[in-house]
Coordinates of C-alpha atoms in Angstrom, one line a residue:
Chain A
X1 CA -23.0 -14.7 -15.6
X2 CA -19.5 -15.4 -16.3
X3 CA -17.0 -12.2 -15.7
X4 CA -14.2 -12.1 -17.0
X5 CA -11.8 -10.9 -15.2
X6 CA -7.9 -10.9 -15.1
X7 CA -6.4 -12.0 -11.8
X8 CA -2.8 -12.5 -9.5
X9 CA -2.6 -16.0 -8.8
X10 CA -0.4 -17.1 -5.9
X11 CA 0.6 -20.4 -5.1
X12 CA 3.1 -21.6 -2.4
X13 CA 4.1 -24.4 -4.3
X14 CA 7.0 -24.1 -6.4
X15 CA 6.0 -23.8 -10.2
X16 CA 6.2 -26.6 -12.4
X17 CA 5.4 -25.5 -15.7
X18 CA 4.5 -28.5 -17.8
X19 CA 6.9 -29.3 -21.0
X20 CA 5.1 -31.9 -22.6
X21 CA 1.8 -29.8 -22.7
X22 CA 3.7 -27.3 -25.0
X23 CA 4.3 -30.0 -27.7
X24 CA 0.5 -31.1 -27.7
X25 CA 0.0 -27.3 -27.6
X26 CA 2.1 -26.5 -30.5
X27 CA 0.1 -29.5 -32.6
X28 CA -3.4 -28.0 -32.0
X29 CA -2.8 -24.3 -33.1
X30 CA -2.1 -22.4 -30.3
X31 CA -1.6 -19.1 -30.6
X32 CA 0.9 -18.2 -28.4
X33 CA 3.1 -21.8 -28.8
X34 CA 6.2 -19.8 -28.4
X35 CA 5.4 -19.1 -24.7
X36 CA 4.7 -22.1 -22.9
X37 CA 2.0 -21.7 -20.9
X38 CA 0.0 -19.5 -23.1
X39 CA -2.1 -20.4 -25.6
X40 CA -5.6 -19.9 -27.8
X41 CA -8.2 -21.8 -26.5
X42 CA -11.0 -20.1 -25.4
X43 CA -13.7 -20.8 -23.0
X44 CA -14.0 -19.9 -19.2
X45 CA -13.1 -22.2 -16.7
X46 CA -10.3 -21.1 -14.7
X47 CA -11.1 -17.3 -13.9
X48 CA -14.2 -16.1 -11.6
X49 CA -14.3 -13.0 -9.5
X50 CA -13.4 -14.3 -6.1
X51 CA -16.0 -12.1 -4.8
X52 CA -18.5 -12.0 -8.0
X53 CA -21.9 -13.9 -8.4
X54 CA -22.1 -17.2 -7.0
X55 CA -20.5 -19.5 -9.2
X56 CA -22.0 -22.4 -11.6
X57 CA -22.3 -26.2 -10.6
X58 CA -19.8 -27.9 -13.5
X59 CA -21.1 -30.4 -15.3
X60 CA -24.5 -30.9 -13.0
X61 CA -28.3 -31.3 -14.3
X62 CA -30.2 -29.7 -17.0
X63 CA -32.9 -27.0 -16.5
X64 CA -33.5 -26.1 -12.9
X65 CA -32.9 -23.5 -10.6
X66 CA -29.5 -23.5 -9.1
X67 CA -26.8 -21.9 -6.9
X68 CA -25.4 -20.2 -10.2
X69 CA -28.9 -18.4 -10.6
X70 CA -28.2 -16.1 -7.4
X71 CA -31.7 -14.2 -8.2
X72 CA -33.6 -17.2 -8.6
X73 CA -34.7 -17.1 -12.1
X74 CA -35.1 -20.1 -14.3
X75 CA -32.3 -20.5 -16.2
X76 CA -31.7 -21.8 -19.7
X77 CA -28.8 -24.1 -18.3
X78 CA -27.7 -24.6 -15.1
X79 CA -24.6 -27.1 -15.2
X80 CA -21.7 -25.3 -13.9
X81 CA -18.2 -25.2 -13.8
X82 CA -17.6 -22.6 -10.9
X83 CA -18.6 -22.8 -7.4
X84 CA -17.4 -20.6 -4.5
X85 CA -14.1 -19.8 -4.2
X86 CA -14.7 -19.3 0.0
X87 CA -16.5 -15.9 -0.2
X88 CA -18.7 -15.8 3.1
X89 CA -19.8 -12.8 2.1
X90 CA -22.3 -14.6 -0.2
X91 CA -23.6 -16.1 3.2
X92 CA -26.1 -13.3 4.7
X93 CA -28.4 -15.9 6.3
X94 CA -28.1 -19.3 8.8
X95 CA -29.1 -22.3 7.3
X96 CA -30.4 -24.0 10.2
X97 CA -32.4 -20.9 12.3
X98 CA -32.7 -18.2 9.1
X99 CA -30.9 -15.9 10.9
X100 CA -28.7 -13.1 9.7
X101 CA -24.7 -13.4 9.4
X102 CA -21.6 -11.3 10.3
X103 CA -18.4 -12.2 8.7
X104 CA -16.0 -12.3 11.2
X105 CA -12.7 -14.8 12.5
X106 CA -14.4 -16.8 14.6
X107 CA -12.7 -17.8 18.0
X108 CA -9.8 -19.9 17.4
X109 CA -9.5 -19.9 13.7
X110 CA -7.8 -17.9 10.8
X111 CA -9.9 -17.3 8.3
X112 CA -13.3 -15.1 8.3
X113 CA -16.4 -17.1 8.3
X114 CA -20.0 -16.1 8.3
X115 CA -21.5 -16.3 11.5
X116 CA -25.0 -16.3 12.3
X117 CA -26.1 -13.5 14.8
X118 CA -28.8 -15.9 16.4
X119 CA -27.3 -19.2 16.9
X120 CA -24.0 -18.6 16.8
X121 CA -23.6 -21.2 13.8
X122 CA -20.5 -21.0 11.8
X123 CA -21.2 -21.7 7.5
X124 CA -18.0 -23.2 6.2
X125 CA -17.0 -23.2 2.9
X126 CA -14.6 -26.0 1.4
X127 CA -13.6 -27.1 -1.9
X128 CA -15.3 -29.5 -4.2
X129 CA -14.8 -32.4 -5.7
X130 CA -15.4 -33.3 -9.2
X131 CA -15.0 -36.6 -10.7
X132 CA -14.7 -38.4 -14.2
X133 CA -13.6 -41.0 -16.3
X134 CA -10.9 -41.2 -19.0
X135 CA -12.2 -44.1 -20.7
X136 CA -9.8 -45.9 -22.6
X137 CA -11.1 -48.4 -26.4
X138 CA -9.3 -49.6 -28.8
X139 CA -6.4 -46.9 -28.1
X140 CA -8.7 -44.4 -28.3
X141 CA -10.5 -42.2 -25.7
X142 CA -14.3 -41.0 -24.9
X143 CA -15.4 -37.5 -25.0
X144 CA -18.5 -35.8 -24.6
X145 CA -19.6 -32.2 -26.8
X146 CA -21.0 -30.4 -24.2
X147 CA -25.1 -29.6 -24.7
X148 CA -25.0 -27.0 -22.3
X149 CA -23.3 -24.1 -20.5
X150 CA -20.4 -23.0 -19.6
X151 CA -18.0 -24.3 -22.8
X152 CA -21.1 -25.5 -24.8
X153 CA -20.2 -27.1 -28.3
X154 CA -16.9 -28.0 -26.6
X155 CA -15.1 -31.6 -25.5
X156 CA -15.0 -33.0 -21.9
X157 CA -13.9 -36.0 -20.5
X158 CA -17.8 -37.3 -18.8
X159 CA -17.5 -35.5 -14.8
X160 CA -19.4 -34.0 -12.4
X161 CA -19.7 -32.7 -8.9
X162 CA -19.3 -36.2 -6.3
X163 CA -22.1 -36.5 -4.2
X164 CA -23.0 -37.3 -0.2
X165 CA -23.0 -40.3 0.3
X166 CA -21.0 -42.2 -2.9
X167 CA -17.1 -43.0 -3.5
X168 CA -15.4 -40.9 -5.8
X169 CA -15.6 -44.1 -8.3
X170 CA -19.5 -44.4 -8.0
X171 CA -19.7 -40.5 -8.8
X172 CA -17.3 -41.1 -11.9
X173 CA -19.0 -44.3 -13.0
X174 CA -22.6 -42.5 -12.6
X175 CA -21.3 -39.2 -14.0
X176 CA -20.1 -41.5 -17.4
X177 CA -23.3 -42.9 -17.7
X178 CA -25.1 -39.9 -17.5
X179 CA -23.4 -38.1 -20.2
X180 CA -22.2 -40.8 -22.1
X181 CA -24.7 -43.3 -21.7
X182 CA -21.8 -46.0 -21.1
X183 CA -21.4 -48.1 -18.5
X184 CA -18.1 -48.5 -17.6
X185 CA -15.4 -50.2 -15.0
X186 CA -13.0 -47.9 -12.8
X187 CA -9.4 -49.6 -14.2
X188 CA -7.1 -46.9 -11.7
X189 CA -6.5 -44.2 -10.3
X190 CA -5.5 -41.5 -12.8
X191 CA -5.0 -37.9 -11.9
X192 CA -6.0 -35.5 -8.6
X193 CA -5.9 -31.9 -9.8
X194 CA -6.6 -29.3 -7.7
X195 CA -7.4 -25.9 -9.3
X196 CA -7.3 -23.7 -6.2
X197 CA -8.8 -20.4 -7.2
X198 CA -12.4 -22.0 -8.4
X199 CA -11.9 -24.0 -5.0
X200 CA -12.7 -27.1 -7.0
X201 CA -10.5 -30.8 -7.4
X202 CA -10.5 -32.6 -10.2
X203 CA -10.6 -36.7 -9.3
X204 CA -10.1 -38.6 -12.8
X205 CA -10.5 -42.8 -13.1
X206 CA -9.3 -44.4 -15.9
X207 CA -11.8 -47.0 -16.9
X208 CA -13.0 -49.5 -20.1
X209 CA -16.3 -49.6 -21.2
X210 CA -18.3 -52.6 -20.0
X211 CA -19.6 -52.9 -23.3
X212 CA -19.1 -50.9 -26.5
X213 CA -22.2 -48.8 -26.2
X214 CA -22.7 -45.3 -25.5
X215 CA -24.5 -42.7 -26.8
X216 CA -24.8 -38.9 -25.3
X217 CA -27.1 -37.9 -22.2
X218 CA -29.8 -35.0 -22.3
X219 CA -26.0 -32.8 -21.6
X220 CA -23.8 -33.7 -24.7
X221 CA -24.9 -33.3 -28.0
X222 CA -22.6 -36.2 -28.8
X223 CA -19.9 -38.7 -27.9
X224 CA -17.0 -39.8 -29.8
X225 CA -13.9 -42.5 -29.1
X226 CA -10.9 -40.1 -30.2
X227 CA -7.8 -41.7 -31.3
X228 CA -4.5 -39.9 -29.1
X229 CA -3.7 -37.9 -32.3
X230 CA -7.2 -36.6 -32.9
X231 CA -8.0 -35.0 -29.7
X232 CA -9.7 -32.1 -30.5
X233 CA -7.5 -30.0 -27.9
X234 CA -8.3 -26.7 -29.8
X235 CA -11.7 -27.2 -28.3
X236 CA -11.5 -28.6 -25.3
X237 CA -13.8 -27.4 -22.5
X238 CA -11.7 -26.9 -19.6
X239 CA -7.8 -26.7 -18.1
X240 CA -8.7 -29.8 -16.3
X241 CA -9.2 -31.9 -19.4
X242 CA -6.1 -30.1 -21.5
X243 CA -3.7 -31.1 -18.6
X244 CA -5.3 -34.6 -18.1
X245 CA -5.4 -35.4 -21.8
X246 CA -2.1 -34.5 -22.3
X247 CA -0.3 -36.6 -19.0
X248 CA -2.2 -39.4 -20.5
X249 CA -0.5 -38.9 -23.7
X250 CA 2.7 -38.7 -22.8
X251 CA 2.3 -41.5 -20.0
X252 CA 1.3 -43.7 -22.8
X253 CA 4.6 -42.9 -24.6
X254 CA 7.0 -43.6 -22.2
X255 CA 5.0 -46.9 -20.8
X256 CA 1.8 -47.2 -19.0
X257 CA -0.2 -44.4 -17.4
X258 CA 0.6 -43.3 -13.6
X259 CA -0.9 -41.5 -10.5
X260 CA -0.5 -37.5 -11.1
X261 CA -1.0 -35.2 -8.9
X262 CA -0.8 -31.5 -9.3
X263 CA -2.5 -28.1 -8.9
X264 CA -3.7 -25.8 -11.9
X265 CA -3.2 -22.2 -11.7
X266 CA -3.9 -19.5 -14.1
X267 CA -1.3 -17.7 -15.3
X268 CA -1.6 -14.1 -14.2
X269 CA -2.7 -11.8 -16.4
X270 CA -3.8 -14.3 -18.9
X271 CA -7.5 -14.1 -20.2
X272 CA -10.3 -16.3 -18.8
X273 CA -11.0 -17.8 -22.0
X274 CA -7.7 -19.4 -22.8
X275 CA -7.6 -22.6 -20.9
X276 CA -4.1 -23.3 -22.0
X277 CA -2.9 -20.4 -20.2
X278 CA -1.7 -22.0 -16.8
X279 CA 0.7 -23.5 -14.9
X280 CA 0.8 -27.2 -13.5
X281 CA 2.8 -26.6 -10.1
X282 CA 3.3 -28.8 -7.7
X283 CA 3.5 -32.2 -10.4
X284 CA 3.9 -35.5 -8.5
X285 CA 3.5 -38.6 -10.0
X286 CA 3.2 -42.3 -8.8
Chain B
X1 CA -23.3 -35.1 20.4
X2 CA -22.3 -37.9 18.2
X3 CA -25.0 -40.5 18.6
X4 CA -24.1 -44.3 18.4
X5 CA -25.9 -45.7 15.4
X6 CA -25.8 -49.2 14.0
X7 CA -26.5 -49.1 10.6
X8 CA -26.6 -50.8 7.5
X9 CA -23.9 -49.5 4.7
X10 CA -24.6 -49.9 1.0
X11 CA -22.1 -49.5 -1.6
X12 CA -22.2 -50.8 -5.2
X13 CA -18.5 -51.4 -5.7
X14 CA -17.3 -54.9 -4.9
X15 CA -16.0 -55.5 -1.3
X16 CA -12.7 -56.2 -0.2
X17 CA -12.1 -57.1 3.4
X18 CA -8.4 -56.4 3.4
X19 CA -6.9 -59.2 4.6
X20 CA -3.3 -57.2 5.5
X21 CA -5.4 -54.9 8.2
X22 CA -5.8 -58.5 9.9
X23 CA -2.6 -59.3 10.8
X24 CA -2.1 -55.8 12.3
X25 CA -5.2 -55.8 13.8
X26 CA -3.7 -59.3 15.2
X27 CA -1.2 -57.4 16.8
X28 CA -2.9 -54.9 18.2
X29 CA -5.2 -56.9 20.7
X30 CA -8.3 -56.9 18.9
X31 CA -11.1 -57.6 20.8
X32 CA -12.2 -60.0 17.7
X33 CA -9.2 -60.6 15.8
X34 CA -10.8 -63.7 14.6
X35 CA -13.4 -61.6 12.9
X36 CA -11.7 -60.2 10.0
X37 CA -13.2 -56.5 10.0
X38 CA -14.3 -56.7 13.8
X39 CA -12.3 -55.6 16.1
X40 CA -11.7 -53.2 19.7
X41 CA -10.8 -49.7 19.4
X42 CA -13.4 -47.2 21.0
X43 CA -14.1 -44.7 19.1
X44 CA -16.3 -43.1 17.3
X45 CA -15.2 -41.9 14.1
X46 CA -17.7 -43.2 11.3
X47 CA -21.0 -44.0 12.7
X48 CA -23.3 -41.1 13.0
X49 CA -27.3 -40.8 12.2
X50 CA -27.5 -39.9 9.0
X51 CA -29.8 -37.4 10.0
X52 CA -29.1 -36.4 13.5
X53 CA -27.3 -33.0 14.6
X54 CA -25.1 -31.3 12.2
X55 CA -21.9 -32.9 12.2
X56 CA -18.8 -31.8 14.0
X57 CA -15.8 -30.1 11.8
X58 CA -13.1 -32.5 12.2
X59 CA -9.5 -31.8 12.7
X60 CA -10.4 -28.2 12.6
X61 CA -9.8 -24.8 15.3
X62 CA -10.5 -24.7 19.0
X63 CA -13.0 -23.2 20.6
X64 CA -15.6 -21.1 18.8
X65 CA -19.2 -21.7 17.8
X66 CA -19.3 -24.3 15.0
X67 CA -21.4 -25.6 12.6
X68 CA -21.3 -28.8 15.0
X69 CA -23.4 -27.2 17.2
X70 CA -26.2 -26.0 16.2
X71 CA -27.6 -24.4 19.2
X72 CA -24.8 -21.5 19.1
X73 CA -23.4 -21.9 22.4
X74 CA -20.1 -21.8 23.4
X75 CA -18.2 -26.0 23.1
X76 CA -15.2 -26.3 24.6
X77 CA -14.1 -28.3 21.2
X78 CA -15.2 -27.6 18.1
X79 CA -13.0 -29.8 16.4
X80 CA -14.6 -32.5 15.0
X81 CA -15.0 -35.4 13.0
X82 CA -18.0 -35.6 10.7
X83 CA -20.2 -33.7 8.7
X84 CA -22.9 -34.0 7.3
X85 CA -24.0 -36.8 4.7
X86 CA -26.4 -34.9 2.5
X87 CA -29.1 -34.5 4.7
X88 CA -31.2 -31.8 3.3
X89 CA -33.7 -31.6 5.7
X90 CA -31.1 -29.8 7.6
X91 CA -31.1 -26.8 5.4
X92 CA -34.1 -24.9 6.6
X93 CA -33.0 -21.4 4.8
X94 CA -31.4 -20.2 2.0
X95 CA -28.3 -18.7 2.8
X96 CA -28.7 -16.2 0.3
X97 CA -32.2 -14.0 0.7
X98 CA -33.0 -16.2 4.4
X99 CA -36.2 -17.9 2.4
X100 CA -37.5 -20.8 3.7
X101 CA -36.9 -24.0 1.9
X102 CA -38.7 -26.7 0.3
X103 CA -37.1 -30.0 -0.4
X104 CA -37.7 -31.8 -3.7
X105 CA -36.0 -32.8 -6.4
X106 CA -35.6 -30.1 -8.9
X107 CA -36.1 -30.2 -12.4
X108 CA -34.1 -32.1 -14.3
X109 CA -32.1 -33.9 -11.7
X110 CA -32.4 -37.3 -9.4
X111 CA -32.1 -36.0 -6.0
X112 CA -34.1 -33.9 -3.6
X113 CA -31.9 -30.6 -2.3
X114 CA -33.4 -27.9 -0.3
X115 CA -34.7 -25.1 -2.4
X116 CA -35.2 -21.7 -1.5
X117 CA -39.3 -20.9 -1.7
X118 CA -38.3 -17.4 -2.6
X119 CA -35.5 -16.8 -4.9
X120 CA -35.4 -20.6 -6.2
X121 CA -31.8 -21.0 -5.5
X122 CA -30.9 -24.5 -4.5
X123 CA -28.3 -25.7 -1.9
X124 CA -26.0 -28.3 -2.9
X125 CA -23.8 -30.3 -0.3
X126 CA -21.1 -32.3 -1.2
X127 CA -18.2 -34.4 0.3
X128 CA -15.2 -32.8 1.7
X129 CA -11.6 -33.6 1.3
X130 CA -9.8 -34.1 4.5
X131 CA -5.7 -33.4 3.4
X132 CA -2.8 -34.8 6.0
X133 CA 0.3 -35.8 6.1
X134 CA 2.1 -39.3 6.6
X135 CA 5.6 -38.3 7.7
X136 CA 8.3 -39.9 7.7
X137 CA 11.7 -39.7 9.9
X138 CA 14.4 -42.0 10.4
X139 CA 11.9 -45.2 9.8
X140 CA 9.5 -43.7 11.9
X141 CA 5.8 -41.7 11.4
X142 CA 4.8 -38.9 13.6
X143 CA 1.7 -39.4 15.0
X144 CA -0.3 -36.7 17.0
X145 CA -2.2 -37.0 20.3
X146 CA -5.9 -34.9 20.3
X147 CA -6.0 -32.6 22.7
X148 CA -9.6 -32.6 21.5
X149 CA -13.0 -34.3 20.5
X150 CA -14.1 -36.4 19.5
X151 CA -11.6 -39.1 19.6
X152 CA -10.1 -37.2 22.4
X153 CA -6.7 -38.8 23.6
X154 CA -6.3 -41.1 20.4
X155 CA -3.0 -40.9 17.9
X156 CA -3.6 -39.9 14.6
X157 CA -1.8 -38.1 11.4
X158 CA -1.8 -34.5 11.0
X159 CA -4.8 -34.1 8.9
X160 CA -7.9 -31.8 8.6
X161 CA -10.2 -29.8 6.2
X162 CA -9.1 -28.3 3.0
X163 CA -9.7 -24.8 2.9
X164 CA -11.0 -23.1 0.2
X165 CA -8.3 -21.2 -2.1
X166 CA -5.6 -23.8 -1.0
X167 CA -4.2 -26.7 -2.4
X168 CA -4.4 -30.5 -1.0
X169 CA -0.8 -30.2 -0.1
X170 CA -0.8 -26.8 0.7
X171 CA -4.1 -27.9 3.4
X172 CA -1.6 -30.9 4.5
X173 CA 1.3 -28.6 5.4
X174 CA -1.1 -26.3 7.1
X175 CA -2.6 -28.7 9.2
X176 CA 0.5 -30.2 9.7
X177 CA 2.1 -27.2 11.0
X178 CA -0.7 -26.4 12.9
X179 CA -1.1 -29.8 14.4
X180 CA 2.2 -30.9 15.0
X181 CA 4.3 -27.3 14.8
X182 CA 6.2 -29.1 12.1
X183 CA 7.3 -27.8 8.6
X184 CA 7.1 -30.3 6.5
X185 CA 8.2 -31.2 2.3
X186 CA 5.2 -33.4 0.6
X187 CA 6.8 -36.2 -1.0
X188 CA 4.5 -38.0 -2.7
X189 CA 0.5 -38.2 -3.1
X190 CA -0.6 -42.2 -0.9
X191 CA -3.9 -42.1 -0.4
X192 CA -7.4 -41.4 -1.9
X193 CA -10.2 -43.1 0.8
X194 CA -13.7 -42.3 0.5
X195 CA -16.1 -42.7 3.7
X196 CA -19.5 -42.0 1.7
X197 CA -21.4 -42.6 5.2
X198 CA -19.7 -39.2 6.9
X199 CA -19.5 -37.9 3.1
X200 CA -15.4 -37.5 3.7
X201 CA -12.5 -38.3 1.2
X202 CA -9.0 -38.7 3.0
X203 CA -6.3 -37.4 1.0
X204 CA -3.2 -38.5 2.4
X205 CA 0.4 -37.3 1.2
X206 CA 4.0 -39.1 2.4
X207 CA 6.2 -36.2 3.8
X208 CA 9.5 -35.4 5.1
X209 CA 10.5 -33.0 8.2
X210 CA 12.3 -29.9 6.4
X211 CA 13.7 -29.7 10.4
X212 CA 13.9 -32.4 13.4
X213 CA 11.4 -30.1 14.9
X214 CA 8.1 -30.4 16.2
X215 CA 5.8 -29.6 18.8
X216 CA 1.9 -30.2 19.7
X217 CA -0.2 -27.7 18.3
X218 CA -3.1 -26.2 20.5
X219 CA -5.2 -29.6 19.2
X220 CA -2.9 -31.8 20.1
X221 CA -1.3 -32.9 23.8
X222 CA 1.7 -34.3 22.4
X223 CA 3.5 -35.2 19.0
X224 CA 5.4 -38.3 18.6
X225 CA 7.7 -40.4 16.0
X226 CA 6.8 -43.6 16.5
X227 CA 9.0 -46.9 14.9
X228 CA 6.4 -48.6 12.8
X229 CA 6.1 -52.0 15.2
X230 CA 5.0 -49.5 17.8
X231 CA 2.8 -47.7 16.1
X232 CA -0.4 -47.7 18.7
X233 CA -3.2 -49.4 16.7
X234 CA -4.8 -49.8 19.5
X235 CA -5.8 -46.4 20.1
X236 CA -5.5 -44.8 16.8
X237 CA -8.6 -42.5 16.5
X238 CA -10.4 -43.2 13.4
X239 CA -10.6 -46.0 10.5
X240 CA -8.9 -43.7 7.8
X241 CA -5.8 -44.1 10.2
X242 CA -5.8 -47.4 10.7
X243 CA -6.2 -47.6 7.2
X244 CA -3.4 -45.6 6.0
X245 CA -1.0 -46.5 8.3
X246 CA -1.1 -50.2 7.5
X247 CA -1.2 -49.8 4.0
X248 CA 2.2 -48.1 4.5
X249 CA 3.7 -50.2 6.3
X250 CA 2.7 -53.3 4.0
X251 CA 3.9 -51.3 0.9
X252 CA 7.4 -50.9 2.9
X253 CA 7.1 -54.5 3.5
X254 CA 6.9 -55.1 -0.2
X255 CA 9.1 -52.3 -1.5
X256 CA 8.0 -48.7 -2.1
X257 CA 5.0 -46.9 -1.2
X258 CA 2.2 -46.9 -3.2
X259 CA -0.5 -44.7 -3.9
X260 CA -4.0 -46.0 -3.1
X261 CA -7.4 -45.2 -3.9
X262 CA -10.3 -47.0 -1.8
X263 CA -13.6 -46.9 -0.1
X264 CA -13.9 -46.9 3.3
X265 CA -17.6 -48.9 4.5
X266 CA -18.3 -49.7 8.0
X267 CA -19.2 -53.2 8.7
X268 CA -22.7 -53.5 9.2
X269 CA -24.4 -54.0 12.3
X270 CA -21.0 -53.0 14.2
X271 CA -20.7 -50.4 17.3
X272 CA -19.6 -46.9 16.3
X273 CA -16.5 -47.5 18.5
X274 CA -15.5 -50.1 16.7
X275 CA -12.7 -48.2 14.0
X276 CA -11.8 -51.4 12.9
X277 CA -15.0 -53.0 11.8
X278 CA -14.7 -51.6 8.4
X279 CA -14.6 -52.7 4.8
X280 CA -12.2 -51.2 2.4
X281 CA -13.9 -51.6 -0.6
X282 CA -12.5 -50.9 -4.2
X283 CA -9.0 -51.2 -3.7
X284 CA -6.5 -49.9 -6.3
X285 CA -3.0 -49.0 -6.0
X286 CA -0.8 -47.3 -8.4

């Protein structure tokens, strides 16, 4: 379900490519330490087709039928790391009336949109947020083996897709207890990281558990309080967690952790299954 | 279109009537400035029925046939403030093969979505990020006057939705530009604000003119830097302003700017048109 594919990535911000990942980098085998942004991890999180099957919902349920099962079919797993990257060409019919779409630039705007041909209703498209927790105990952090696809048998920080109609922390704090089986408390605001060409934005909370417990939900296969030198970066599930693992790190060396802000892109020409392989542009911190 | 509504807001995280909001609400002739979180302003930015017509696209184009109007005819705005809050019932097709739907909750997850009757796919909603920019010149912001609806007349920051395929500061220097004909450098990430009712997150970012240029945009009727003691509270034109811009101005009271995450609720039982009579819950700065 998951192409491969190797891709241009353009980004108007300037390029910021992150030093202190290289170090962590270097410590968990990578196999191309020598170039700083390239290295061996492999799963496929970054790199989609723009234009190819309708992506996977990250992180989201179990067993149902979902927008990354385009012909319907039951599939095996159904969280999801990819959704739409803005192709309205997926969009041949009107929600509302059924109708069929064109794809044209509507009236006023920039950017092609599917139309419908009956009630003139315009689909938009915009990115998604997920959100998680970097729970902090006893110097160590929280991670969750994934139980399902994409990047099964591999570590995440507990996230998922923010739904209508909670907060950003609600979604985090739910997401946590749903794959960690922890309840925990939102301590700050820890990282926004926008990865542009999966149209998605990472939202990460640092937070404590509420009590020591946790124990891994029907999508982890386990969970496990790291210590910072045990991260198991050589099998991490996504970009998203390498870069905010690693600004956590080396927040925690230099004092206490801060507000980061950046956007992940994939290094052109770089496979799909090497996380590592990307840039941080755009790095703000607060 | 946009229906007044009183309503009753729930929110699990722990409130915080922000007691600095007063003091400028104080100042800016509040109908109930004795009322903490009650006050004057007329309009209409975060009450809607939670399950009335599709929401308007805020911030966003001119005129064209929008999602925010649902019978396909031409609306002289199409700019718009809300969206919708994760009302499946809305979703009567599948975008994909034009089945009808169904609405339950699918296997394996908590929440009913509409699913398609004939290829199984399901539609997800989610909240969108709205991206702008707080800019600052010579000790003053630059405020922008709608040339459009709703809020129609009322000063707010250069903000609107983020595009697929494009950054949050990337979408905050578009809209910018497009708002206020301004080319602007993003300084530094401020503000995170969640409005679960409307299913909106604000993402603000402090920014700098690149030039002492600027010019309304077809949205706007005029663009002005306004010295922060005469910033128009008073007709702002929705709570995330009135939010953002006080939480500036008491971080420059204090020092620095911040950045701050925080949940926007309305107050129950208060008018639509009352921006002010909000809670910001689940404050954190950074």
């Amino acid at each position: 379900m998951q192409k491969a594919l190797h891709m241009i990535i353009s980004s108007s911000s300037s390029s910021f490519i992150f030093p202190r990942l290289l170090k962590k980098c270097n410590n968990y085998n990578c196999i191309n330490a020598s170039s700083p942004i390239s290295s061996s991890i492999t799963t496929s999180s970054l790199l989609l087709p723009p234009f190819g099957p309708r992506r996977l919902r990250p992180f989201r349920a179990f067993v149902t039928r979902s927008e990354s099962n385009p012909d319907g079919s039951s599939s095996p797993s159904t969280s999801v790391a990819f959704q739409s990257t803005g192709n309205t060409r997926k969009i041949n019919f009107c929600q509302s009336c059924g109708g069929a779409t064109k794809h044209e630039i509507p009236d006023g705007e920039e950017k092609t949109r599917a139309i419908c041909t009956l009630c003139g209703k315009v689909a938009y498209e915009n990115p998604k947020m997920v959100v998680g927790c970097l729970i902090e105990h006893e110097n160590k952090v929280l991670l969750c083996k994934r139980n399902i696809q994409p990047s099964h048998g591999r570590w995440t920080l507990p996230a998922g897709y923010m739904e209508m109609g909670e907060s950003a922390t609600e979604g985090a704090v739910r997401e946590t207890f749903e794959e960690a089986g922890a309840e925990v408390q939102v301590l700050s605001p820890f990282a926004h990281l926008d990865i542009p060409r999966i149209g998605q934005t990472y939202i990460i909370f640092l937070a404590k558990l509420k009590t020591p417990h946790f124990s891994p939900g029907p999508e982890s296969s386990e969970c496990r309080l790291f210590a910072l030198d045990d991260i198991p970066f050589d099998s991490l599930a996504f970009s998203s967690m390498v870069v905010t693992l690693n600004l956590y790190i080396e927040d925690l060396k230099i004092g206490r952790p801060k507000f980061h802000y950046g956007i992940i892109n994939k290094r052109p020409g770089t496979s799909p299954s090497a996380i590592q392989a990307y840039t941080l542009d755009g790095h703000m911190q607060s």
